[in-house]
Short mmCIF file of C-alpha atoms and ligand atoms in Angstrom, two decimals:
data_model
loop_
_atom_site.label_atom_id
_atom_site.label_comp_id
_atom_site.label_asym_id
_atom_site.label_seq_id
_atom_site.Cartn_x
_atom_site.Cartn_y
_atom_site.Cartn_z
CA ILE A 286 4.20 20.29 56.66
CA THR A 287 6.89 17.92 55.44
CA ARG A 288 9.11 19.52 52.88
CA GLN A 289 8.55 18.15 49.38
CA PHE A 290 11.54 17.02 47.39
CA SER A 291 11.76 20.28 45.51
CA CYS A 292 13.78 21.63 42.63
CA SER A 293 16.53 24.16 43.00
CA SER A 294 19.64 25.01 41.03
CA ALA A 295 21.87 22.99 38.71
CA VAL A 296 21.64 19.31 39.47
CA GLN A 297 23.21 16.20 38.01
CA SER A 298 20.77 13.77 36.53
CA ALA A 299 21.46 10.03 36.20
CA ILE A 300 19.54 10.27 32.94
CA LYS A 301 21.95 10.95 30.09
CA ASN A 302 20.20 9.48 27.07
CA VAL A 303 16.68 10.62 26.37
CA THR A 304 14.31 9.68 23.60
CA VAL A 305 11.51 12.11 22.82
CA ILE A 306 8.68 10.63 20.78
CA GLY A 307 6.64 13.13 18.77
CA GLY A 308 8.52 15.94 17.02
CA GLY A 309 5.66 18.46 16.97
CA LEU A 310 5.26 21.63 18.97
CA MET A 311 5.98 20.09 22.37
CA GLY A 312 8.39 17.28 21.44
CA SER A 313 10.71 19.61 19.54
CA GLY A 314 10.81 21.98 22.54
CA ILE A 315 11.52 19.13 24.96
CA ALA A 316 14.31 17.82 22.70
CA GLN A 317 15.80 21.31 22.56
CA VAL A 318 15.91 21.91 26.30
CA ALA A 319 17.36 18.43 26.93
CA ALA A 320 20.09 18.92 24.31
CA GLN A 321 20.80 22.40 25.70
CA ALA A 322 21.38 20.76 29.10
CA GLY A 323 24.00 18.41 27.60
CA GLN A 324 21.88 15.30 27.14
CA ASN A 325 22.03 12.92 24.19
CA VAL A 326 18.64 13.14 22.52
CA THR A 327 16.89 11.00 19.97
CA LEU A 328 13.85 12.76 18.53
CA VAL A 329 11.36 10.37 16.94
CA ASP A 330 8.40 11.15 14.72
CA VAL A 331 6.50 8.94 12.27
CA ASN A 332 6.60 11.87 9.85
CA GLY A 333 10.03 12.69 8.40
CA ASP A 334 8.90 16.15 7.24
CA ILE A 335 7.95 17.03 10.81
CA LEU A 336 11.45 16.00 11.94
CA ALA A 337 13.03 18.33 9.38
CA LYS A 338 10.74 21.14 10.53
CA ALA A 339 11.59 20.39 14.17
CA GLN A 340 15.33 20.56 13.50
CA LYS A 341 14.89 23.92 11.80
CA SER A 342 12.84 25.41 14.63
CA ILE A 343 15.21 24.00 17.28
CA GLY A 344 18.13 25.63 15.42
CA ASN A 345 16.29 28.98 15.35
CA ASN A 346 15.30 28.81 19.00
CA LEU A 347 18.80 27.81 20.11
CA GLY A 348 20.02 30.82 18.13
CA ARG A 349 17.71 33.05 20.22
CA VAL A 350 19.09 31.51 23.43
CA ALA A 351 22.71 31.86 22.25
CA LYS A 352 22.20 35.50 21.33
CA LYS A 353 21.19 36.21 24.92
CA MET A 354 23.72 33.94 26.63
CA TYR A 355 26.71 34.98 24.55
CA LYS A 356 25.89 38.62 23.82
CA ASP A 357 29.52 39.64 23.60
CA ASN A 358 30.89 36.45 22.12
CA PRO A 359 29.03 35.37 18.97
CA GLN A 360 31.64 32.70 18.24
CA GLU A 361 30.91 30.96 21.56
CA GLY A 362 27.22 31.33 20.74
CA GLU A 363 27.67 29.51 17.44
CA LYS A 364 29.58 26.76 19.21
CA PHE A 365 26.78 26.42 21.76
CA VAL A 366 24.19 26.03 18.98
CA SER A 367 26.20 23.54 16.93
CA GLU A 368 27.09 21.43 20.00
CA ALA A 369 23.47 21.28 21.15
CA MET A 370 22.28 20.45 17.62
CA GLY A 371 24.98 17.77 17.45
CA ARG A 372 23.44 16.03 20.46
CA ILE A 373 20.11 15.55 18.69
CA LYS A 374 19.65 12.50 16.46
CA THR A 375 16.39 11.94 14.65
CA ALA A 376 14.58 8.72 13.79
CA THR A 377 11.23 7.66 12.35
CA ASP A 378 11.18 4.37 14.22
CA PRO A 379 10.55 4.52 18.00
CA VAL A 380 12.14 1.08 18.49
CA SER A 381 15.64 1.98 17.28
CA GLY A 382 15.51 5.24 19.21
CA SER A 383 14.65 3.64 22.53
CA GLN A 384 17.09 0.78 22.87
CA THR A 385 19.68 2.94 24.64
CA ALA A 386 17.35 5.37 26.40
CA ASP A 387 17.41 6.07 30.14
CA LEU A 388 14.18 8.01 29.72
CA VAL A 389 11.50 8.08 27.02
CA VAL A 390 9.24 11.13 26.96
CA GLU A 391 6.12 10.66 24.85
CA ALA A 392 4.68 13.78 23.20
CA ILE A 393 2.53 12.33 20.41
CA VAL A 394 -1.14 13.00 19.62
CA GLU A 395 -3.54 13.21 22.57
CA ASN A 396 -5.23 9.87 21.81
CA ILE A 397 -5.19 7.09 24.37
CA ASP A 398 -5.34 4.23 21.84
CA ILE A 399 -2.36 5.55 19.87
CA LYS A 400 -0.43 6.19 23.09
CA HIS A 401 -1.22 2.61 24.24
CA GLN A 402 0.05 1.12 20.98
CA LEU A 403 3.29 3.08 21.32
CA PHE A 404 3.97 2.20 24.97
CA GLN A 405 3.19 -1.48 24.42
CA LYS A 406 5.84 -1.56 21.70
CA LEU A 407 8.32 0.45 23.76
CA ASP A 408 7.88 -1.81 26.79
CA GLN A 409 9.16 -4.73 24.76
CA VAL A 410 12.28 -3.04 23.36
CA ALA A 411 13.48 -0.53 25.95
CA PRO A 412 16.04 -1.67 28.55
CA ASP A 413 14.65 -2.67 31.97
CA HIS A 414 15.93 0.49 33.66
CA THR A 415 14.28 2.89 31.16
CA ILE A 416 11.71 5.28 32.63
CA PHE A 417 8.63 6.08 30.53
CA ALA A 418 6.84 9.42 30.85
CA SER A 419 3.91 11.01 29.05
CA ASN A 420 3.55 14.72 28.35
CA THR A 421 -0.24 14.36 28.15
CA SER A 422 -2.29 17.52 28.81
CA SER A 423 -5.54 15.96 29.83
CA LEU A 424 -5.48 12.16 29.87
CA SER A 425 -4.88 10.01 32.95
CA VAL A 426 -1.25 8.96 33.44
CA ASN A 427 -2.44 5.74 35.14
CA GLU A 428 -4.69 4.91 32.20
CA ILE A 429 -1.92 5.56 29.66
CA GLY A 430 0.54 3.43 31.69
CA ALA A 431 -1.94 0.58 32.19
CA VAL A 432 -0.49 -1.29 29.18
CA VAL A 433 3.14 -1.48 30.38
CA LYS A 434 4.68 -4.01 32.74
CA ARG A 435 7.08 -1.46 34.27
CA LYS A 436 4.35 0.49 36.12
CA ASP A 437 6.86 1.50 38.80
CA LYS A 438 8.88 3.26 36.06
CA PHE A 439 5.96 5.18 34.54
CA GLY A 440 4.90 8.76 35.27
CA GLY A 441 3.92 12.11 33.81
CA LEU A 442 6.26 14.91 32.76
CA HIS A 443 4.04 17.80 31.70
CA PHE A 444 5.77 20.70 29.95
CA PHE A 445 4.24 24.02 28.86
CA ASN A 446 4.15 25.82 25.54
CA PRO A 447 6.56 27.36 24.53
CA VAL A 448 8.78 24.75 26.21
CA PRO A 449 12.09 26.67 26.02
CA VAL A 450 10.48 29.71 27.70
CA MET A 451 8.01 28.32 30.26
CA ARG A 452 9.89 27.48 33.43
CA LEU A 453 7.49 24.97 34.94
CA LEU A 454 7.51 21.19 34.77
CA GLU A 455 4.68 19.23 36.40
CA VAL A 456 5.96 15.87 37.63
CA VAL A 457 3.01 13.52 37.93
CA ARG A 458 3.17 10.53 40.23
CA GLY A 459 0.95 7.71 39.04
CA ALA A 460 -0.57 5.25 41.50
CA GLU A 461 2.38 2.88 41.04
CA THR A 462 5.24 5.29 40.22
CA SER A 463 8.13 4.34 42.52
CA GLU A 464 9.97 6.80 44.73
CA THR A 465 13.17 6.18 42.71
CA THR A 466 11.40 6.96 39.43
CA TYR A 467 9.81 10.06 40.91
CA ARG A 468 13.18 11.34 42.17
CA SER A 469 14.84 10.61 38.81
CA MET A 470 12.12 12.59 37.03
CA MET A 471 12.52 15.51 39.46
CA ASP A 472 16.32 15.47 39.05
CA TRP A 473 15.99 15.37 35.29
CA GLY A 474 13.63 18.36 35.33
CA LYS A 475 16.07 20.29 37.49
CA ALA A 476 18.98 19.40 35.21
CA LEU A 477 16.96 20.92 32.35
CA GLY A 478 16.66 24.15 34.35
CA LYS A 479 12.93 23.78 35.02
CA THR A 480 11.17 24.40 38.31
CA CYS A 481 9.29 21.23 39.13
CA ILE A 482 6.11 20.78 41.06
CA THR A 483 4.67 17.45 42.12
CA CYS A 484 1.11 16.45 41.49
CA LYS A 485 -1.17 13.42 41.64
CA ASP A 486 -2.79 11.93 38.56
CA THR A 487 -5.93 14.09 38.49
CA PRO A 488 -7.59 15.67 35.38
CA GLY A 489 -5.41 18.51 34.13
CA PHE A 490 -2.95 18.14 37.02
CA VAL A 491 -2.55 21.66 38.48
CA VAL A 492 -2.17 24.12 35.61
CA ASN A 493 -4.73 22.78 33.14
CA ARG A 494 -7.26 22.01 35.88
CA LEU A 495 -7.26 25.75 36.60
CA LEU A 496 -6.46 27.14 33.14
CA VAL A 497 -8.95 25.17 31.01
CA PRO A 498 -12.06 26.13 33.08
CA TYR A 499 -10.75 29.73 33.23
CA ILE A 500 -10.47 29.88 29.43
CA ALA A 501 -13.89 28.19 29.14
CA GLU A 502 -15.48 30.79 31.42
CA ALA A 503 -13.90 33.59 29.35
CA ILE A 504 -15.39 32.10 26.16
CA ARG A 505 -18.81 31.85 27.85
CA LEU A 506 -18.51 35.50 29.00
CA PHE A 507 -17.77 36.55 25.41
CA GLU A 508 -20.52 34.29 24.04
CA ARG A 509 -23.07 35.96 26.33
CA GLY A 510 -21.97 39.33 24.98
CA ASP A 511 -20.91 40.61 28.41
CA ALA A 512 -17.71 42.16 27.01
CA SER A 513 -15.70 42.22 23.77
CA ALA A 514 -12.86 39.72 23.23
CA LYS A 515 -10.34 42.55 23.35
CA ASP A 516 -11.73 43.92 26.61
CA ILE A 517 -11.77 40.49 28.27
CA ASP A 518 -8.10 40.05 27.35
CA ILE A 519 -7.11 43.56 28.43
CA ALA A 520 -8.95 42.99 31.71
CA MET A 521 -7.01 39.88 32.63
CA LYS A 522 -3.66 41.29 31.50
CA LEU A 523 -3.96 44.61 33.30
CA GLY A 524 -6.26 43.54 36.13
CA ALA A 525 -4.71 40.22 37.01
CA GLY A 526 -1.19 40.44 35.56
CA TYR A 527 -1.44 37.56 33.07
CA PRO A 528 1.00 37.77 30.12
CA MET A 529 -1.82 36.94 27.68
CA GLY A 530 -5.57 37.33 28.06
CA PRO A 531 -7.70 34.14 28.13
CA LEU A 532 -8.98 34.40 24.54
CA GLU A 533 -5.52 35.18 23.16
CA LEU A 534 -4.25 32.20 25.12
CA ALA A 535 -7.07 30.00 23.77
CA ASP A 536 -6.00 30.95 20.22
CA TYR A 537 -2.35 30.28 21.14
CA VAL A 538 -3.02 26.82 22.63
CA GLY A 539 -5.42 25.98 19.75
CA LEU A 540 -9.21 26.02 19.92
CA ASP A 541 -9.32 22.36 18.82
CA THR A 542 -7.09 21.45 21.77
CA ASN A 543 -9.30 23.42 24.18
CA LYS A 544 -12.41 21.69 22.80
CA PHE A 545 -10.77 18.26 22.87
CA ILE A 546 -9.80 18.62 26.53
CA LEU A 547 -13.24 19.93 27.58
CA ASP A 548 -15.09 17.21 25.64
CA GLY A 549 -12.94 14.46 27.16
CA TRP A 550 -13.49 15.72 30.70
CA HIS A 551 -17.21 16.34 30.08
CA LYS A 552 -17.64 12.72 29.00
CA LYS A 553 -15.89 11.52 32.13
CA TYR A 554 -17.50 14.02 34.56
CA PRO A 555 -20.90 14.92 33.03
CA ASP A 556 -22.12 16.70 36.18
CA GLN A 557 -19.25 19.19 36.31
CA GLN A 558 -20.66 22.50 34.97
CA LEU A 559 -17.21 23.90 34.21
CA PHE A 560 -16.56 21.16 31.65
CA LYS A 561 -19.86 21.58 29.75
CA PRO A 562 -19.58 22.04 25.94
CA ILE A 563 -19.54 25.63 24.67
CA PRO A 564 -21.56 26.24 21.46
CA LEU A 565 -19.32 29.13 20.29
CA LEU A 566 -16.15 27.07 20.74
CA ASN A 567 -17.70 24.16 18.83
CA LYS A 568 -18.79 26.52 16.03
CA LEU A 569 -15.31 28.07 15.60
CA VAL A 570 -13.67 24.63 15.54
CA SER A 571 -16.20 23.30 13.00
CA GLU A 572 -15.38 26.30 10.78
CA GLY A 573 -11.67 25.45 10.96
CA LYS A 574 -10.94 28.56 13.02
CA LEU A 575 -8.48 26.94 15.38
CA GLY A 576 -6.51 30.00 16.48
CA VAL A 577 -2.96 31.11 15.63
CA LYS A 578 -2.11 27.95 13.70
CA THR A 579 -4.90 28.45 11.12
CA GLY A 580 -4.69 32.25 11.02
CA GLU A 581 -8.03 32.81 12.78
CA GLY A 582 -9.74 32.04 16.07
CA PHE A 583 -11.08 34.76 18.35
CA TYR A 584 -8.65 37.02 16.49
CA LYS A 585 -7.18 37.11 12.99
CA TYR A 586 -3.44 36.49 12.51
CA GLU A 587 -1.22 37.44 9.57
N1 CAA B 620 11.12 29.50 21.74
C1 CAA B 620 12.13 30.11 22.36
N2 CAA B 620 12.06 31.35 22.86
C2 CAA B 620 10.89 32.01 22.71
C3 CAA B 620 9.77 31.44 22.06
C4 CAA B 620 9.93 30.12 21.56
N3 CAA B 620 8.94 29.48 20.93
N4 CAA B 620 8.74 32.33 22.09
C5 CAA B 620 9.20 33.41 22.73
N5 CAA B 620 10.49 33.22 23.11
C6 CAA B 620 11.33 34.13 23.89
C7 CAA B 620 11.71 35.39 23.16
O1 CAA B 620 12.96 35.24 22.50
C8 CAA B 620 11.76 36.42 24.25
O2 CAA B 620 12.99 36.36 24.93
P1 CAA B 620 13.65 37.70 25.60
O3 CAA B 620 12.53 38.46 26.22
O4 CAA B 620 14.60 37.12 26.60
O5 CAA B 620 14.29 38.38 24.46
C9 CAA B 620 10.73 35.96 25.27
O6 CAA B 620 10.53 34.56 25.00
C10 CAA B 620 9.44 36.73 25.14
O7 CAA B 620 8.98 36.58 23.81
P2 CAA B 620 8.32 37.73 22.94
O8 CAA B 620 8.93 39.05 23.28
O9 CAA B 620 8.32 37.28 21.51
O10 CAA B 620 6.79 37.72 23.32
P3 CAA B 620 6.09 37.91 24.70
O11 CAA B 620 6.84 38.76 25.65
O12 CAA B 620 4.71 38.30 24.32
O13 CAA B 620 6.06 36.43 25.32
C11 CAA B 620 5.09 34.30 25.67
C12 CAA B 620 5.54 35.34 24.64
C13 CAA B 620 6.31 33.76 26.40
C14 CAA B 620 4.42 33.19 24.88
C15 CAA B 620 4.13 35.01 26.71
O14 CAA B 620 3.11 35.71 26.04
C16 CAA B 620 3.48 34.04 27.66
O15 CAA B 620 4.07 33.62 28.64
N6 CAA B 620 2.22 33.65 27.36
C17 CAA B 620 1.47 32.65 28.14
C18 CAA B 620 1.86 31.28 27.68
C19 CAA B 620 1.19 30.21 28.45
O16 CAA B 620 0.35 30.43 29.32
N7 CAA B 620 1.57 28.95 28.14
C20 CAA B 620 0.96 27.79 28.72
C21 CAA B 620 -0.13 27.28 27.81
S1 CAA B 620 -0.95 25.91 28.50
C22 CAA B 620 0.06 24.62 28.18
O17 CAA B 620 1.06 24.68 27.53
C23 CAA B 620 -0.38 23.33 28.78
C24 CAA B 620 -1.20 22.45 27.94
O18 CAA B 620 -1.17 21.23 28.23
C25 CAA B 620 -2.10 22.93 26.85
P1 NAD B 621 1.68 18.05 17.67
O1 NAD B 621 0.52 17.66 16.83
O2 NAD B 621 2.37 19.33 17.41
O3 NAD B 621 2.77 16.89 17.61
C1 NAD B 621 2.46 15.53 17.72
C2 NAD B 621 3.43 14.76 16.83
O4 NAD B 621 3.34 13.36 17.11
C3 NAD B 621 3.14 14.91 15.33
O5 NAD B 621 4.29 15.46 14.72
C4 NAD B 621 2.87 13.49 14.84
O6 NAD B 621 3.45 13.23 13.57
C5 NAD B 621 3.57 12.66 15.91
N1 NAD B 621 3.05 11.30 16.08
C6 NAD B 621 1.76 10.90 16.10
N2 NAD B 621 1.69 9.58 16.34
C7 NAD B 621 2.97 9.14 16.50
C8 NAD B 621 3.55 7.87 16.79
N3 NAD B 621 2.79 6.79 16.97
N4 NAD B 621 4.90 7.80 16.89
C9 NAD B 621 5.68 8.89 16.72
N5 NAD B 621 5.17 10.12 16.43
C10 NAD B 621 3.83 10.23 16.34
O7 NAD B 621 1.15 17.98 19.18
P2 NAD B 621 1.73 18.73 20.48
O8 NAD B 621 0.98 20.00 20.67
O9 NAD B 621 3.22 18.72 20.44
O10 NAD B 621 1.19 17.75 21.64
C11 NAD B 621 1.84 16.52 21.93
C12 NAD B 621 1.41 16.04 23.32
O11 NAD B 621 1.74 17.05 24.28
C13 NAD B 621 -0.08 15.78 23.50
O12 NAD B 621 -0.26 14.71 24.39
C14 NAD B 621 -0.59 17.08 24.11
O13 NAD B 621 -1.75 16.90 24.86
C15 NAD B 621 0.59 17.45 25.00
N6 NAD B 621 0.72 18.88 25.33
C16 NAD B 621 0.41 19.86 24.41
C17 NAD B 621 0.58 21.22 24.76
C18 NAD B 621 0.25 22.32 23.79
O14 NAD B 621 0.11 23.48 24.21
N7 NAD B 621 0.15 22.06 22.51
C19 NAD B 621 1.07 21.55 26.03
C20 NAD B 621 1.42 20.52 26.93
C21 NAD B 621 1.22 19.19 26.57
#
């Protein structure tokens, strides 16, 4: 076996200026970890209120990190937080935010048409050397990148929720991603302190290709009445060592997101049994029970 170009400890990245587009759950986390690693970050969202919310949550999460890193030196901790926050600029216009970027990471809604519109615009304004990456969970990186001219500088950088805590980064090589782009993405991931794995552009890459059918099977098990939600979750935590059970995790990721991913794959691969629609999941989503974010899914939340 030839050794893959793999991630290890602290590494210098040629990427210094990063623009993150989408300031929601994932984008705010990606902006935080990049700023924490000393990068200049521009966080872009069409919605100014979301940007204000993102800055607040980044501040809180950096505080959590500082508390651990500087246990005995709160003053240093405060400095760490204010320096990292100082590296994050915000903007509502993706054009202004991308003119000086070495890397643009897209973390906007999971909709191919909206992603296409964004990348078409970015391709015209970003410098020639700028690498574009999508944080998509379930769409094809090649299909998203089909609208840009710089196909050699396009790839996938798939982070996990919560971004500051989850240590993995999936680096997705599209059909035309160049070796130089791939290596730059790997180096950038390492500089952020993530462990990177490499993967081809296949549905769900590695983690979601395994996790989404696993969650789907757990919902089907519950739907059939084979075990209670609580017992299914206890089983997988204590019997298989997962930090959360599958139904808890479904609520955490969002039942709408789970349904959206399954529906998209089912349309594309109608013969794959694992991707078939699940009546109970569809019912919960239609009732607005989307999990933690709406206060109810398989469980109720305060
Ligand atoms: N930001 C920063 N730090 C956070 C955080 C956040 N949002 N959430 C938790 N933390 C930190 C806490 O400060 C705590 O740190 P210490 O232990 O060092 O003090 C640590 O993480 C653990 O947190 P908690 O004690 O609050 O809770 P926990 O032990 O139950 O862990 C969890 C929470 C990390 C979310 C854990 O339950 C877990 O790993 N769950 C599985 C998550 C998972 O599978 N994510 C992937 C989803 S799939 C995906 O993202 C891909 C996709 O495309 C949909
Ligand atoms: P989110 O809804 O929390 O955030 C998306 C943000 O994008 C919103 O704030 C919205 O205002 C903004 N936005 C929409 N269109 C925009 C545009 N044209 N320009 C700028 N901003 C725009 O969503 P999220 O959960 O952070 O997911 C973002 C991406 O990350 C999706 O592709 C998703 O599949 C992927 N992802 C999600 C998770 C997860 O667990 N939620 C995990 C990994 C990857």
